[in-house]
XYZ file of C-alpha atoms in Angstrom:
370
model
C 0.000 0.000 0.000
C 2.865 2.371 0.804
C 4.358 1.819 -2.642
C 0.976 2.458 -4.291
C 0.622 5.683 -2.329
C 4.095 6.829 -3.358
C 3.324 6.057 -7.004
C 0.042 7.975 -6.763
C 1.893 10.999 -5.396
C 4.493 10.902 -8.155
C 2.109 10.090 -10.999
C -1.512 10.760 -9.936
C -2.743 10.027 -13.484
C -1.096 6.568 -13.686
C -3.524 3.961 -12.371
C -3.317 0.171 -11.775
C -5.279 -1.925 -14.254
C -5.391 -5.208 -12.317
C -5.370 -6.528 -8.745
C -1.902 -8.041 -9.103
C -0.356 -4.612 -9.715
C 1.409 -5.737 -12.892
C -0.312 -3.357 -15.326
C -0.548 0.421 -15.129
C -2.014 2.848 -17.618
C -2.578 6.574 -17.694
C -0.460 9.671 -18.122
C 2.949 10.918 -17.058
C 3.174 14.693 -16.637
C 6.164 16.896 -17.491
C 6.309 20.658 -18.063
C 2.547 20.866 -17.687
C 1.887 18.362 -20.473
C 0.365 14.885 -20.133
C 1.706 11.931 -22.131
C -0.115 8.605 -22.445
C 1.828 5.587 -21.147
C 1.233 1.929 -20.321
C 3.539 -0.185 -18.135
C 3.398 -3.991 -18.003
C 5.365 -5.723 -15.251
C 6.193 -9.456 -15.174
C 4.774 -11.603 -12.376
C 8.056 -11.338 -10.450
C 7.920 -7.498 -10.670
C 11.465 -7.358 -12.057
C 11.666 -3.935 -13.706
C 14.387 -5.071 -16.111
C 11.752 -7.257 -17.801
C 9.004 -4.620 -17.829
C 7.406 -3.484 -21.088
C 6.791 0.216 -21.642
C 4.189 1.265 -24.228
C 3.584 4.921 -25.043
C 2.067 7.251 -27.599
C 3.992 7.891 -30.826
C 4.537 11.494 -29.711
C 6.190 10.464 -26.422
C 8.178 7.772 -28.243
C 9.508 10.425 -30.628
C 10.496 12.771 -27.770
C 12.316 9.965 -25.894
C 13.896 8.442 -29.021
C 17.434 9.586 -28.178
C 17.100 8.501 -24.549
C 16.162 4.830 -24.961
C 19.575 3.637 -23.806
C 19.476 5.655 -20.578
C 15.892 4.549 -19.848
C 16.822 0.897 -20.388
C 19.707 1.365 -17.966
C 17.368 2.949 -15.411
C 14.951 0.008 -15.744
C 17.813 -2.323 -14.793
C 19.026 -0.235 -11.866
C 15.841 1.109 -10.236
C 14.600 -0.998 -7.292
C 10.887 -0.341 -7.863
C 8.355 1.278 -10.178
C 8.164 4.480 -8.123
C 11.912 5.075 -8.495
C 11.733 4.416 -12.233
C 8.864 6.855 -12.726
C 10.888 9.552 -10.951
C 13.788 8.814 -13.329
C 11.441 8.751 -16.351
C 9.996 12.158 -15.469
C 13.509 13.588 -15.055
C 14.619 12.251 -18.448
C 11.368 13.482 -20.028
C 11.952 16.983 -18.615
C 15.438 16.997 -20.169
C 14.127 15.670 -23.496
C 11.374 18.292 -23.645
C 13.808 21.063 -22.782
C 16.193 19.945 -25.515
C 13.338 19.614 -28.020
C 12.302 23.183 -27.262
C 15.916 24.343 -27.475
C 16.093 23.114 -31.070
C 13.605 25.833 -32.017
C 15.363 28.608 -30.102
C 17.657 30.638 -32.347
C 21.189 30.335 -31.068
C 23.344 33.432 -31.037
C 26.525 33.540 -33.150
C 28.601 33.461 -29.937
C 27.157 30.003 -29.174
C 28.642 28.509 -32.342
C 31.965 30.329 -32.156
C 32.385 29.327 -28.487
C 31.435 25.701 -29.156
C 33.713 25.311 -32.185
C 36.571 26.851 -30.197
C 35.912 24.401 -27.333
C 35.878 21.442 -29.746
C 39.138 22.520 -31.380
C 40.792 22.916 -27.976
C 39.466 19.526 -26.861
C 40.569 17.857 -30.093
C 38.386 16.616 -32.946
C 39.900 13.140 -32.514
C 37.789 12.786 -29.349
C 34.535 13.606 -31.188
C 32.481 10.738 -32.630
C 29.304 12.626 -33.568
C 27.975 16.164 -33.961
C 24.434 16.819 -35.169
C 23.705 19.415 -37.866
C 22.460 21.957 -35.327
C 25.533 21.577 -33.087
C 23.212 20.774 -30.183
C 24.193 17.121 -29.584
C 27.811 16.018 -29.319
C 29.204 12.564 -28.591
C 32.739 12.163 -27.264
C 34.875 9.057 -26.790
C 37.451 8.268 -24.130
C 39.691 5.378 -23.166
C 40.317 4.513 -19.520
C 43.683 3.380 -18.144
C 42.805 -0.264 -18.943
C 42.018 0.455 -22.593
C 38.218 0.224 -22.250
C 36.291 2.462 -24.649
C 33.597 4.782 -23.257
C 31.196 7.346 -24.672
C 29.566 10.507 -23.306
C 26.676 12.300 -25.006
C 26.281 16.045 -24.434
C 22.985 17.828 -25.056
C 23.681 21.577 -25.207
C 21.039 24.254 -24.817
C 21.046 27.694 -26.404
C 22.516 29.311 -23.277
C 25.799 27.350 -23.408
C 28.299 28.039 -21.860
C 26.292 30.006 -19.280
C 24.399 26.768 -18.567
C 26.019 23.305 -18.657
C 25.046 20.580 -21.127
C 23.068 17.544 -20.020
C 25.430 14.551 -19.897
C 24.372 10.980 -20.705
C 26.797 8.165 -19.824
C 26.698 4.387 -19.405
C 27.636 4.356 -15.713
C 26.401 2.251 -12.759
C 26.272 5.452 -10.670
C 25.023 8.956 -11.303
C 27.425 11.251 -13.168
C 27.013 14.818 -11.920
C 29.290 17.541 -13.250
C 30.377 20.730 -11.517
C 30.052 23.717 -13.822
C 30.665 27.454 -13.901
C 29.964 29.844 -16.824
C 33.682 30.104 -17.608
C 34.004 26.307 -17.960
C 34.279 24.509 -21.296
C 33.938 21.040 -22.821
C 37.468 20.234 -21.613
C 36.284 20.585 -18.012
C 33.455 18.108 -18.645
C 35.815 15.748 -20.448
C 38.315 15.820 -17.573
C 35.531 15.123 -15.064
C 34.425 12.256 -17.316
C 37.971 10.807 -17.278
C 38.155 11.139 -13.484
C 34.820 9.339 -13.134
C 36.102 6.528 -15.390
C 39.104 5.986 -13.121
C 36.913 6.010 -10.000
C 34.986 3.067 -11.495
C 38.093 1.169 -12.631
C 37.964 -1.502 -9.892
C 34.255 -2.112 -10.545
C 34.793 -2.649 -14.277
C 37.908 -4.766 -13.601
C 35.821 -7.071 -11.400
C 32.936 -7.288 -13.881
C 35.263 -7.845 -16.847
C 36.942 -10.727 -15.017
C 33.552 -12.338 -14.362
C 32.452 -11.778 -17.974
C 35.723 -13.198 -19.314
C 36.217 -16.195 -17.041
C 32.703 -17.451 -16.236
C 29.519 -18.165 -18.156
C 27.210 -15.211 -17.539
C 23.606 -16.222 -18.246
C 22.131 -12.760 -17.675
C 22.342 -10.066 -18.828
C 23.169 -11.448 -22.247
C 25.027 -8.308 -23.377
C 25.770 -6.370 -20.185
C 26.207 -2.621 -20.445
C 28.891 -0.766 -18.503
C 26.150 0.395 -16.161
C 24.895 -3.112 -15.296
C 25.680 -4.122 -11.698
C 24.181 -7.642 -11.723
C 25.419 -10.898 -13.198
C 23.770 -14.317 -13.142
C 26.674 -16.775 -13.251
C 26.355 -20.451 -14.157
C 27.598 -22.851 -11.450
C 26.398 -26.060 -13.066
C 23.515 -27.486 -15.050
C 20.344 -25.692 -13.868
C 22.099 -23.983 -10.942
C 23.422 -20.417 -10.887
C 24.073 -17.465 -8.609
C 22.824 -13.936 -9.179
C 25.183 -11.309 -7.750
C 24.568 -7.587 -7.236
C 27.881 -5.696 -7.030
C 28.211 -2.331 -5.318
C 30.004 -0.145 -7.915
C 31.466 2.043 -5.163
C 32.807 -0.946 -3.223
C 33.279 -3.684 -5.857
C 35.686 -5.764 -3.757
C 33.226 -6.175 -0.894
C 30.880 -9.167 -0.584
C 28.063 -8.677 -3.129
C 24.430 -9.622 -2.596
C 24.064 -13.258 -3.684
C 20.881 -15.065 -4.681
C 21.052 -18.715 -5.703
C 18.804 -20.206 -8.394
C 18.236 -23.922 -8.731
C 16.843 -26.985 -6.972
C 16.832 -26.845 -3.157
C 19.096 -29.887 -2.740
C 21.763 -28.103 -4.821
C 21.480 -24.493 -3.659
C 21.003 -25.146 0.075
C 24.598 -26.443 0.538
C 25.845 -23.366 -1.363
C 23.893 -21.041 0.925
C 25.344 -22.807 3.966
C 28.904 -22.495 2.626
C 28.381 -18.805 1.900
C 27.079 -18.136 5.416
C 29.770 -20.221 7.097
C 32.651 -18.752 5.093
C 31.516 -15.133 4.936
C 34.210 -14.108 7.429
C 36.907 -15.302 4.989
C 36.110 -12.598 2.432
C 39.315 -10.761 1.567
C 38.960 -7.423 -0.314
C 42.586 -7.720 -1.447
C 42.177 -10.771 -3.697
C 39.350 -9.796 -6.031
C 35.649 -10.555 -6.373
C 35.747 -13.754 -8.453
C 38.438 -15.503 -6.385
C 36.561 -14.622 -3.188
C 33.354 -16.156 -4.545
C 35.263 -19.346 -5.423
C 36.820 -19.526 -1.952
C 33.586 -18.873 -0.054
C 31.480 -21.281 -2.104
C 34.354 -23.805 -2.339
C 33.770 -24.266 -6.072
C 35.330 -23.568 -9.436
C 32.979 -21.821 -11.831
C 32.682 -23.615 -15.186
C 35.383 -22.287 -17.505
C 34.547 -20.666 -20.824
C 37.594 -22.397 -22.294
C 36.365 -25.896 -21.459
C 32.545 -25.905 -21.406
C 30.066 -24.549 -23.958
C 27.355 -22.136 -22.863
C 24.745 -24.469 -24.384
C 25.430 -26.848 -21.473
C 23.684 -24.333 -19.179
C 21.076 -22.779 -21.456
C 18.340 -25.379 -21.005
C 14.910 -24.569 -22.422
C 11.869 -24.143 -20.185
C 9.950 -27.414 -19.804
C 6.614 -25.636 -20.302
C 7.033 -23.114 -23.132
C 10.042 -24.944 -24.691
C 11.957 -21.667 -25.110
C 15.077 -20.388 -23.410
C 14.235 -16.686 -23.416
C 10.729 -15.479 -22.606
C 10.188 -11.704 -22.544
C 13.901 -11.324 -21.809
C 13.987 -13.808 -18.909
C 15.647 -17.229 -18.792
C 14.537 -20.320 -16.821
C 15.289 -19.673 -13.138
C 13.110 -22.317 -11.426
C 14.194 -25.961 -11.195
C 12.324 -29.066 -10.028
C 13.678 -30.139 -6.612
C 13.677 -33.846 -7.478
C 17.325 -34.768 -8.282
C 16.106 -37.333 -10.805
C 14.121 -34.664 -12.682
C 15.812 -31.247 -12.403
C 13.711 -29.761 -15.200
C 14.076 -25.958 -15.468
C 11.169 -23.533 -15.943
C 10.530 -19.843 -16.333
C 9.070 -18.507 -13.110
C 6.058 -17.080 -15.000
C 5.419 -20.345 -16.893
C 5.628 -22.450 -13.729
C 3.329 -20.142 -11.777
C 0.702 -20.212 -14.539
C 1.015 -23.998 -14.868
C 0.546 -24.605 -11.144
C -2.283 -22.091 -11.018
C -4.151 -24.064 -13.679
C -3.960 -27.408 -11.829
C -7.186 -28.431 -10.035
C -5.078 -30.024 -7.274
C -2.876 -26.975 -6.604
C -3.166 -24.990 -3.374
C -2.053 -21.498 -2.488
C -0.689 -20.024 0.745
C -0.272 -16.247 0.618
C 1.828 -15.611 -2.528
C 3.193 -19.191 -2.790
C 1.400 -21.780 -4.903
C 1.983 -25.545 -4.554
C 1.333 -28.155 -7.236
C 2.803 -31.051 -9.207
C 5.796 -30.766 -11.527
C 4.579 -31.403 -15.108
C 7.424 -33.913 -15.607
C 7.779 -35.990 -12.447
C 4.604 -35.143 -10.468
C 6.683 -34.143 -7.447
C 4.993 -31.349 -5.492
C 6.772 -28.103 -6.063
C 6.088 -24.451 -5.279
C 6.312 -21.100 -7.052
C 6.254 -17.567 -5.703
C 3.819 -15.171 -7.302
C 6.197 -12.207 -6.907
C 9.542 -13.958 -7.417
């Protein structure tokens, strides 16, 4: 109820369309204008798998911001937080759309061209015809390539540009009217170095383990679902500010497989050593070796759902496994919940439903909200 109240305060014209709270429709307001929007959440309420539908007009306004909105969907903990982010991005998009129609004084162009020449054209990857959007590239000390998009308004350099980056944390610049693009670029480089340890840790995981999700992680993604074995994996959430500390871990798989892993994690938690790196710590605490990319194919872990016979469903992969060791059939959480819900013999307790596995008839359970 508290979350519903917070959503109502942020977006009073966005209303729930069902009792489960997985569908919302209405309007999002920015700069005194209302834009039609529809939000569909999966049964587990994971925002990263939400579907956003909107009017063609709103879609056109947000066209250049799809990447940042997708990143926000992955990083926001709940719908209220995402709607706050969406309204902020929409405000920026509307302001920049209006700025396109504001005549820019000659000083704007002369100042901007001078800034670009001082910065160096070799750092520029894109400039639009109106000189209002600029994309710059940079390389961090480990050779990773990064991009920053600058949206300039007609009052530049009196007012700073809006900066869009693929970061796991917010990138806020400090700006004074006498500043230039070089100042932003230097702050961008400093921010890249502050995130070096985070990207080192994530790159090691991506390079040495089989990451099941996300399939193509962005630089801003803080989660990884890592394969441990057939139908068993661990989902980790890494703190980008403290990447060498113990991450949040959530195990996925049959109880008889994941329970011993949970016990090892709890018993060995005190052994975590920030000096030896994230991946090695996970190996030591769980007392395992993650399957190597050099030895095992990813297809050994990507088992199709036993109900819909697909691996990916609306962006999600099978994360539920039958507890019977002789069965071990994987399912999408949504598919399993709907299957159990349709059985005459199933029973429900709060948000957990119990019923028979479609393969071995062993009683198994599924959570409505993940």
